[in-house]
CSV table of C-alpha atoms and ligand atoms in Angstrom, one decimal:
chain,number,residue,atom,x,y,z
A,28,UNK,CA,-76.5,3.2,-16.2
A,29,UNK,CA,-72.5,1.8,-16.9
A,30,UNK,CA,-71.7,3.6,-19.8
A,31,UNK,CA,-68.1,4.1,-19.5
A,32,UNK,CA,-65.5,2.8,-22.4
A,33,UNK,CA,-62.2,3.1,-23.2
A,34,UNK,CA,-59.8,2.8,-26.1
A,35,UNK,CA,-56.4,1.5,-25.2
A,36,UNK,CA,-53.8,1.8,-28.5
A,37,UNK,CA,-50.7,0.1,-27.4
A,38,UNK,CA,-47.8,-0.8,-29.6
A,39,UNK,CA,-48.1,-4.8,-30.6
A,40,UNK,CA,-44.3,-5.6,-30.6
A,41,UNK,CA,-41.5,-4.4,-28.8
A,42,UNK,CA,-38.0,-5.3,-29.3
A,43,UNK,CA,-35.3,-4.2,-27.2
A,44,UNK,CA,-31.5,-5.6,-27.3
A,45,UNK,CA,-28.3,-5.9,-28.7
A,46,UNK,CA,-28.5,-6.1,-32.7
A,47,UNK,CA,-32.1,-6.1,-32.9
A,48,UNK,CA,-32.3,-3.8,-35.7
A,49,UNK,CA,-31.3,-7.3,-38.0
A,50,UNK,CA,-35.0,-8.7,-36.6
A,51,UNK,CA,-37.2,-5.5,-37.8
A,52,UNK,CA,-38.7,-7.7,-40.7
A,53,UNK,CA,-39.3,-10.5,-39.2
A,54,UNK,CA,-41.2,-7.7,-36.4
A,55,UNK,CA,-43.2,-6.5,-39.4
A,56,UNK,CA,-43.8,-9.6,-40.6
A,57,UNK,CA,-45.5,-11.0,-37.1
A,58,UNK,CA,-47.7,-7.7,-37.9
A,59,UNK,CA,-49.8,-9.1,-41.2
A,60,UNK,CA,-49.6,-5.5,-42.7
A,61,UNK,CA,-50.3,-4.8,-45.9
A,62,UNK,CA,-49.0,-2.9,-48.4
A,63,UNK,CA,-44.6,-1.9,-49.1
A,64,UNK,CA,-43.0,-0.2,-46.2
A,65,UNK,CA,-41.8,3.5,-46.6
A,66,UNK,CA,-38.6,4.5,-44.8
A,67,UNK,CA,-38.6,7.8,-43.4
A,68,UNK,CA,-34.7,8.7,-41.4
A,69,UNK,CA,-32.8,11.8,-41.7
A,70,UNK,CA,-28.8,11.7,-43.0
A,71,UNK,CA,-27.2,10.7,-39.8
A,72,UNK,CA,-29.5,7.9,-39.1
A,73,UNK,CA,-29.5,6.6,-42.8
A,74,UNK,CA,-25.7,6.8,-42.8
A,75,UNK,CA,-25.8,4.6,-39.5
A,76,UNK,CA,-28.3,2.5,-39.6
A,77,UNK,CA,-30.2,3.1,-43.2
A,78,UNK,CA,-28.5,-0.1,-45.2
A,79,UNK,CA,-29.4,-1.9,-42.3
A,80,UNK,CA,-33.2,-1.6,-42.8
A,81,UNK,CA,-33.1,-1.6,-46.9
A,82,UNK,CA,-31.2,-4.8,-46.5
A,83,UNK,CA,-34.7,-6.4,-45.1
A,84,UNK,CA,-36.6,-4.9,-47.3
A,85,UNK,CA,-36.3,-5.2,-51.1
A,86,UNK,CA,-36.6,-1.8,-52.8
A,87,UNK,CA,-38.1,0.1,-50.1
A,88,UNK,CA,-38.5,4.3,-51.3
A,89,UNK,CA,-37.5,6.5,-48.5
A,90,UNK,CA,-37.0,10.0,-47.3
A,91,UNK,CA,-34.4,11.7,-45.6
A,92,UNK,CA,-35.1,14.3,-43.5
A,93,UNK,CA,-33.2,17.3,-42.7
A,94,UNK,CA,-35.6,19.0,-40.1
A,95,UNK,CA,-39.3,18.3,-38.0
A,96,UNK,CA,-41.8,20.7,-39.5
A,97,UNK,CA,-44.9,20.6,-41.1
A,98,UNK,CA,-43.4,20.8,-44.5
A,99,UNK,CA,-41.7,17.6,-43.7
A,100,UNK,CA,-44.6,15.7,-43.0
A,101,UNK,CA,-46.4,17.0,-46.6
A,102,UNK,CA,-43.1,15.5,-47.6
A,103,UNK,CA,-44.1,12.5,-46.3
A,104,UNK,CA,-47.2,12.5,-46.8
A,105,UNK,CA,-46.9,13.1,-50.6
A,106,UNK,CA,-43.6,10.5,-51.6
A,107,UNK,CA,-45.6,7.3,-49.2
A,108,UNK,CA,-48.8,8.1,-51.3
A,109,UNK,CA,-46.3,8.6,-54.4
A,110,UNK,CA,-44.8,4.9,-53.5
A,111,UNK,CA,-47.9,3.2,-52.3
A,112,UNK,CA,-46.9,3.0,-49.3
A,113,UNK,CA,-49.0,0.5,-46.8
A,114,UNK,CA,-47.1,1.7,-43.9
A,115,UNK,CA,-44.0,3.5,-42.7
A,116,UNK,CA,-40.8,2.4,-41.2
A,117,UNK,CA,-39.3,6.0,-39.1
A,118,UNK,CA,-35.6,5.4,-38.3
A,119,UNK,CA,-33.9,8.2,-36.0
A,120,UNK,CA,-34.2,9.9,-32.8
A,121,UNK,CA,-37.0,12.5,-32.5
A,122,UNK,CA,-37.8,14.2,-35.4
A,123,UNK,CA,-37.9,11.3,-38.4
A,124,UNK,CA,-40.3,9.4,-35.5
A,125,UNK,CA,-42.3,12.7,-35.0
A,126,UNK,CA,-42.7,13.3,-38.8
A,127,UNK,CA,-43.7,9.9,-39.1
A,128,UNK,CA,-46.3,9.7,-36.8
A,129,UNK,CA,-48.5,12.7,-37.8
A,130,UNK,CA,-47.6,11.6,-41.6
A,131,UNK,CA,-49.0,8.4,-40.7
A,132,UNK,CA,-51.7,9.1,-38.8
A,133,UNK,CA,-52.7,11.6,-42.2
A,134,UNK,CA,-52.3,8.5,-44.1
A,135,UNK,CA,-54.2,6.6,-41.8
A,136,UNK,CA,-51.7,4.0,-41.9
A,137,UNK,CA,-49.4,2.1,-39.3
A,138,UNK,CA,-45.7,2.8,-38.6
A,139,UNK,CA,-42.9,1.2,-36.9
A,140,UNK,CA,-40.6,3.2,-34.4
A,141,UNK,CA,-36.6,2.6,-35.0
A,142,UNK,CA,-34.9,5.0,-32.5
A,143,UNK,CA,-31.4,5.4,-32.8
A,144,UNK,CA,-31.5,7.7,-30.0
A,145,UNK,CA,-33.4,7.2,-26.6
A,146,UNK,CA,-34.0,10.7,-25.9
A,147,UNK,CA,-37.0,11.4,-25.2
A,148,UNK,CA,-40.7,9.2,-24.6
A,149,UNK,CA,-41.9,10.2,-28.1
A,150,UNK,CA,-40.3,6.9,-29.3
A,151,UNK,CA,-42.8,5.0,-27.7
A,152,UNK,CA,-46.2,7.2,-27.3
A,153,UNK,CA,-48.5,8.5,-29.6
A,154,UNK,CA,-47.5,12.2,-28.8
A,155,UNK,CA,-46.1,14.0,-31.7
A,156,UNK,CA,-44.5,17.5,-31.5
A,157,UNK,CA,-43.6,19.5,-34.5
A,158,UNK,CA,-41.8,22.7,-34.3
A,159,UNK,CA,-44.1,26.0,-36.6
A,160,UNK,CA,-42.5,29.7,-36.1
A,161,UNK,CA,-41.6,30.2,-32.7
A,162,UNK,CA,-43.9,27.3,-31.1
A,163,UNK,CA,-44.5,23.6,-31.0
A,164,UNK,CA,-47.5,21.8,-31.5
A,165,UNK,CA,-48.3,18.8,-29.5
A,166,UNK,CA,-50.6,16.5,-31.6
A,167,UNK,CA,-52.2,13.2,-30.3
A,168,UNK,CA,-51.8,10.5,-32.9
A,169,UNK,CA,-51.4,6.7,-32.8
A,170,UNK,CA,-48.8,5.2,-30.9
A,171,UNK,CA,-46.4,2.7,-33.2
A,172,UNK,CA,-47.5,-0.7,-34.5
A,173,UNK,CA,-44.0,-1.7,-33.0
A,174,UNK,CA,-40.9,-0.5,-31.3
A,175,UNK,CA,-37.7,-2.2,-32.5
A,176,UNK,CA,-34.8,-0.8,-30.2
A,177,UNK,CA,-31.2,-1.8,-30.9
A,178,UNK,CA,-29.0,-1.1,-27.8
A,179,UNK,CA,-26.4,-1.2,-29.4
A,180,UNK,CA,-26.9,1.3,-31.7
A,181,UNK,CA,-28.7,3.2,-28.7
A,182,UNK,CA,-25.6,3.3,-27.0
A,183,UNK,CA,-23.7,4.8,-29.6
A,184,UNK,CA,-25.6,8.0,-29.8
A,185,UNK,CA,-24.5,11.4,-28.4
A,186,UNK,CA,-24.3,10.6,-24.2
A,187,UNK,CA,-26.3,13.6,-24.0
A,188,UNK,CA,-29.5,12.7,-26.1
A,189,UNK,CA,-29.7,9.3,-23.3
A,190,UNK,CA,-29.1,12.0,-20.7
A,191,UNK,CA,-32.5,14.0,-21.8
A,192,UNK,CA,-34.1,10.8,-21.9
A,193,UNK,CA,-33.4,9.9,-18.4
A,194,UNK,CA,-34.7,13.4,-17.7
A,195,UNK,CA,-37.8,12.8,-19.6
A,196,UNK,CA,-38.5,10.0,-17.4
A,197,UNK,CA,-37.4,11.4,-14.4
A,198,UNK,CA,-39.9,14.4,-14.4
A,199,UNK,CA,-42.7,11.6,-14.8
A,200,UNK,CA,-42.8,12.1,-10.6
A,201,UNK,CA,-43.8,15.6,-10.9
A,202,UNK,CA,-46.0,15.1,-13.9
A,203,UNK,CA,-47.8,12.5,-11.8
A,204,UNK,CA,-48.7,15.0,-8.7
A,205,UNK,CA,-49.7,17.6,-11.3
A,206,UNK,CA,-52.1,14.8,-12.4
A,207,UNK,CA,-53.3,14.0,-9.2
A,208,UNK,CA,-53.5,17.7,-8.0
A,209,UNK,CA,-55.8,18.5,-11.0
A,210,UNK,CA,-58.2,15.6,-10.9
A,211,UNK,CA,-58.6,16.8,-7.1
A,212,UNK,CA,-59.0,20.5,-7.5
A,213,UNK,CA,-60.6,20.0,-11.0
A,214,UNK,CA,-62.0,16.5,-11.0
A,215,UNK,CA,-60.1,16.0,-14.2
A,216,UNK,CA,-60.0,12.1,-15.3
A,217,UNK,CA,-57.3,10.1,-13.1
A,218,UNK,CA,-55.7,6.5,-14.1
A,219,UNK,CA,-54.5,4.9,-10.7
A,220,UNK,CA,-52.9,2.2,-13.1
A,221,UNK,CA,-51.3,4.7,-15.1
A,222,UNK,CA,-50.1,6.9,-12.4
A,223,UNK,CA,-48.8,4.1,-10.5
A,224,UNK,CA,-46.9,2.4,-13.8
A,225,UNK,CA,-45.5,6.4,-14.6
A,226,UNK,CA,-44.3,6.7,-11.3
A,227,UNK,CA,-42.5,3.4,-10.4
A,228,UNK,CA,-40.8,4.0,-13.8
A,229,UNK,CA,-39.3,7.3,-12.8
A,230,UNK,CA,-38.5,5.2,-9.5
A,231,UNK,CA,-36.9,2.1,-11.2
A,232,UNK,CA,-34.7,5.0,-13.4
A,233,UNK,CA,-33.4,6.5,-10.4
A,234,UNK,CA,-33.0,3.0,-8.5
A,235,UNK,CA,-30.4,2.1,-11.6
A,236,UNK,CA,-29.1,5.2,-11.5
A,237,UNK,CA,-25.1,3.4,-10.9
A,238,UNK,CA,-25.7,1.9,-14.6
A,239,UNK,CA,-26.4,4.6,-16.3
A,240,UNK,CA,-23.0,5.8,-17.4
A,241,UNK,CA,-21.4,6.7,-21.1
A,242,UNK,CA,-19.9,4.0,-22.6
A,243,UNK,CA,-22.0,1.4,-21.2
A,244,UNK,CA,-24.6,-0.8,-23.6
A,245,UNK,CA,-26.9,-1.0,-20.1
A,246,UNK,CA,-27.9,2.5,-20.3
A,247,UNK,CA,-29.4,2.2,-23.1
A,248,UNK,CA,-31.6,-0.6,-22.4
A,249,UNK,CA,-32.5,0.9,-19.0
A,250,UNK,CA,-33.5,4.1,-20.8
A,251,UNK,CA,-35.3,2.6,-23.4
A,252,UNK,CA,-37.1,0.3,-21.3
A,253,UNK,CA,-38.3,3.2,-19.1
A,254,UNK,CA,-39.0,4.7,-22.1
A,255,UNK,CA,-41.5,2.0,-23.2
A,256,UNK,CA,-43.2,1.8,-20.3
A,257,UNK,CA,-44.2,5.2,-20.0
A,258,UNK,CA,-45.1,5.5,-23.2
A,259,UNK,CA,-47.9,2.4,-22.1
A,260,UNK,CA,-48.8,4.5,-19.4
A,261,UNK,CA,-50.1,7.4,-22.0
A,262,UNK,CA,-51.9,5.0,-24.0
A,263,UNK,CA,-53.5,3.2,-20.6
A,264,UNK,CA,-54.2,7.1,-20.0
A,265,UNK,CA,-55.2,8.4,-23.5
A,266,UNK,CA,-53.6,11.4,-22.9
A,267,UNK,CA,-50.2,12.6,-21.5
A,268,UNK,CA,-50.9,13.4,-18.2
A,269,UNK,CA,-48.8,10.7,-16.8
A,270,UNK,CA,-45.7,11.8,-18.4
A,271,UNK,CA,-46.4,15.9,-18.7
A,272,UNK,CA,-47.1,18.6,-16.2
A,273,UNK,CA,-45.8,21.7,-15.6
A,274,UNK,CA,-42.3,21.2,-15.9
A,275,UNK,CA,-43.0,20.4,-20.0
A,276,UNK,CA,-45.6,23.2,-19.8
A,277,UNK,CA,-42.1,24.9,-18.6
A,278,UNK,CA,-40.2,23.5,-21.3
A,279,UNK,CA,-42.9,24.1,-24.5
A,280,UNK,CA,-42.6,27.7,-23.1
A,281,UNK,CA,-38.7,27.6,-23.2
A,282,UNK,CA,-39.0,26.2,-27.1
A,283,UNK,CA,-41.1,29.4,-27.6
A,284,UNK,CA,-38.4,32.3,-26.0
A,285,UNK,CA,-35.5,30.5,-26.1
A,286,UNK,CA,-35.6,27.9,-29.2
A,287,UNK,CA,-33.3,25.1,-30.0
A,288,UNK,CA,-31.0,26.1,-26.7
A,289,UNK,CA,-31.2,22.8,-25.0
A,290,UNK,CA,-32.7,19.5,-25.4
A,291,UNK,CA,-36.2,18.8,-24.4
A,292,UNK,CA,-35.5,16.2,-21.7
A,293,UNK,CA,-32.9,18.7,-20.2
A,294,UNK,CA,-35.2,21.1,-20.2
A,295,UNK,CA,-38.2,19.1,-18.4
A,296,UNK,CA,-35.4,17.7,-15.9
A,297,UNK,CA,-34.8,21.5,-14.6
A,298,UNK,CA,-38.3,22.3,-14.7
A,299,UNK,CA,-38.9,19.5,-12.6
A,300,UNK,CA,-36.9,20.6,-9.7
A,301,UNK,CA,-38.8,23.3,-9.5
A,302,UNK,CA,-42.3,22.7,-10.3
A,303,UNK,CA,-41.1,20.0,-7.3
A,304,UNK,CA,-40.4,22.7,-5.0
A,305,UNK,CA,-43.7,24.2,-5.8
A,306,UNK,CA,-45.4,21.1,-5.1
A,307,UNK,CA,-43.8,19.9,-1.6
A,308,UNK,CA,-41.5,23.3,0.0
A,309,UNK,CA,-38.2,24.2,0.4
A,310,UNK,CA,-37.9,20.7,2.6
A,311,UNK,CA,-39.4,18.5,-0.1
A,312,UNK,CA,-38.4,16.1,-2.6
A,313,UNK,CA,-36.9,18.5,-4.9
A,314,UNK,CA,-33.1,17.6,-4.0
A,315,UNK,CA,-33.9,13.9,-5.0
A,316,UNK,CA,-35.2,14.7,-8.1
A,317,UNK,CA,-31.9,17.2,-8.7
A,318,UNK,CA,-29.9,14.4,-7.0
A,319,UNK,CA,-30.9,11.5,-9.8
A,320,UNK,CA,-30.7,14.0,-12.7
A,321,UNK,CA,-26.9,15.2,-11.6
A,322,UNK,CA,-26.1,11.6,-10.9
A,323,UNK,CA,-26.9,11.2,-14.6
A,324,UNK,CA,-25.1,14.1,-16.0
A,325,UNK,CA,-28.4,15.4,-17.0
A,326,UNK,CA,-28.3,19.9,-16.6
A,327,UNK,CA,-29.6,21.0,-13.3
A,328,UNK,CA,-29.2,24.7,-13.5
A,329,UNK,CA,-29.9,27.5,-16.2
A,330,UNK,CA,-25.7,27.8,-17.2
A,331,UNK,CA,-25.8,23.9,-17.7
A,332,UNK,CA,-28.7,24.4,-19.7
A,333,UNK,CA,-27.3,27.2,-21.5
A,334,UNK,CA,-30.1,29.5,-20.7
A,335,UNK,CA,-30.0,32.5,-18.7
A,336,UNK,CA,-31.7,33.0,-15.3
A,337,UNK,CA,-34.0,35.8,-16.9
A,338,UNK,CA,-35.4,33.3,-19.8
A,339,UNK,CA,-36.1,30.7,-16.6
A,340,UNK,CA,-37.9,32.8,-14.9
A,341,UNK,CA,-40.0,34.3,-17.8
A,342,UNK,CA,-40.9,30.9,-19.1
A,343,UNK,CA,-42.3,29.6,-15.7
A,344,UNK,CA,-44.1,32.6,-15.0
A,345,UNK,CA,-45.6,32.1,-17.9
A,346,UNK,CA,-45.7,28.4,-18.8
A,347,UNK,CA,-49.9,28.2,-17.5
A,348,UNK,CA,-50.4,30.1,-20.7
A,349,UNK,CA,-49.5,27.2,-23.0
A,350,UNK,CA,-52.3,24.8,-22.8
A,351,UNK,CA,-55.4,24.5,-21.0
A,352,UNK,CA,-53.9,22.2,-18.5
A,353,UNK,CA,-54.5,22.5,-14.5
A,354,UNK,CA,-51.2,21.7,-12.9
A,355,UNK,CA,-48.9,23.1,-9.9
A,356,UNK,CA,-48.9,26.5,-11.1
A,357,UNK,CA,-52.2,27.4,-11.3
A,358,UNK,CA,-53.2,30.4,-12.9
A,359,UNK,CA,-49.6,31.6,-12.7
A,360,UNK,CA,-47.2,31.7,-10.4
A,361,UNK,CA,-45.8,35.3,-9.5
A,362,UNK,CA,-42.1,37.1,-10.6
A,363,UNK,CA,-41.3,37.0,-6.5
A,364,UNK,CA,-42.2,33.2,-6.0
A,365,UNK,CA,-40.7,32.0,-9.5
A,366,UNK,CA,-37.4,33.6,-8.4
A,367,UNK,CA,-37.5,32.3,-5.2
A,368,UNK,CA,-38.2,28.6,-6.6
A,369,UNK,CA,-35.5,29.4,-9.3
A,370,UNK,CA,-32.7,30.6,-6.4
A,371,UNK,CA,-33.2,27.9,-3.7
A,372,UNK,CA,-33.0,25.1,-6.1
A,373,UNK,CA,-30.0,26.5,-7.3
A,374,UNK,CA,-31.4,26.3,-10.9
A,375,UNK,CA,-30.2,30.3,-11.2
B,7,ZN,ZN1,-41.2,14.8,-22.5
């Protein structure tokens, strides 16, 4: 008997493009939502961008963030149910969108995703992760109703945050063989579309590499698109395996030892070169993937990331331990072997 199904939760529209942020209403309107919308930024996105958005909508209540924790999203939670809210509107790079999400999804309401940075795929997917104590938790919820992405407000952000996005998408190749590895070793469940769409997006990345420069509007809608499109393959997915293997199993770990040192995308960048190594040998693709991330300006050793070799080394020996999910390093990979990786790659 057939009795397969799936449950594909895309984002309805996406705009992407110079200015915009002046067409979010009209995005909303194309939605037929009910309900006000409920602004949820933090300062430096509502001093940018904020008057923008209350311009287009009369009245709108908001809240201004100052940090992505679980208090926030009560915060949330309780001021959109305070204001009626019928949906939210999250303007900012990651944390306003993360507290969004999982307030939204509490509310069991929509929201729209305005990133005013494009620095990581959580603008796009319906992963949320919310810093508690020394850890982060990684909670599936709904991807956004709509995605309205103003390059040129994109491009004005720190060159770094774009930077971490590029890395973000970059690691998307060794994500991919930790996907493939574990559906043959563990017959986990395996997208061919969505591996395929994950991958050729880290390829297109690295094929535009030349464009991708501070300064330059094109970045951002490189990145952005990228962005977008793996964020479709998770949903095509319904999970994260396309876009997250080891190396974030690498970086979550970092966040735990080492917290708020470097930027996620950075982070998932340098893990990449080495769960890369892991995957294909000291001859393998590793240098390509170090290659397109320096080409960037993205970090590709421990001092660029401003960790020290030590931490590295702690966190991948150890990075298996985060989630119950089969990737490159198995059950663990060694002290001898993670130096090894860790010194031929150059990372320490
Ligand atoms: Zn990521």
């Amino acid at each position: 008997m057939f009795d397969k199904s799936t449950w594909i939760k895309l984002p309805r529209n996406v705009l992407q493009g110079h200015g915009v942020l002046d067409d979010l209403s009209a995005a909303v309107d194309e939605l037929y939502l009910s309900g006000d919308p409920f602004l949820v930024t933090s300062p430096s996105p509502d001093r940018i961008a904020g008057d923008r958005v209350r311009e287009q909508f009369d009245g709108i209540s908001s809240v201004s963030l100052d940090r992505a924790s679980f208090e926030s999203v009560e915060r949330v939670v309780d001021a959109a149910r305070e204001a009626d809210a019928g949906y939210l509107i999250a303007l900012g790079g990651g944390k306003p969108i993360d507290v969004a999400k999982m307030a939204s999804d509490r509310l069991d309401c929509g929201f729209i995703s305005v990133p005013t940075a494009a620095s990581h795929d959580g603008i796009v997917s319906g992963r949320s992760s919310i810093p508690e104590g020394d850890t982060r938790h990684s909670v599936a919820a709904d991807p956004p109703l709509a995605v309205v992405a103003d390059t040129e407000l994109l491009a004005e952000a720190p060159w770094e945050l774009t930077t971490a996005g590029c890395a973000d998408i970059i690691s998307n190749y060794t994500a991919v063989k930790d996907w493939e590895l574990a559906h043959r070793l563990k017959n986990v469940e395996y997208s061919e579309y969505a591996g395929a769409l994950s991958q050729m997006t880290a390829e297109m990345l690295v094929g535009s590499a030349d464009s991708i420069k501070p300064g330059l509007e094109e970045s951002a809608w490189i990145v952005t698109k990228a962005l977008v499109s793996s964020g479709v393959a998770m949903s095509i997915a319904g999970s994260s395996r396309p876009a997250s293997g080891a190396e974030h199993l690498f970086s979550h770990q970092l966040d735990r030892i080492a917290p708020g040192r470097a930027l996620h995308g950075h982070q998932v960048g340098v893990g990449s070169i080495m769960t890369e190594y892991f995957h294909s040998g000291a001859r393998g693709e590793w240098t390509d993937i170090r290659d397109a991330l320096s080409t960037m300006g993205a970090p590709t050793t421990a001092d660029e990331l401003g960790i020290d070799g030590e931490t590295i080394i702690e966190a991948l020996t150890t990075a298996h331990e985060i989630r119950d999910r089969y990737t490159i390093l198995g059950n663990g990979v060694s002290e001898e072997a993670a130096i090894e990786a860790a010194t031929i790659t150059g990372v320490i």
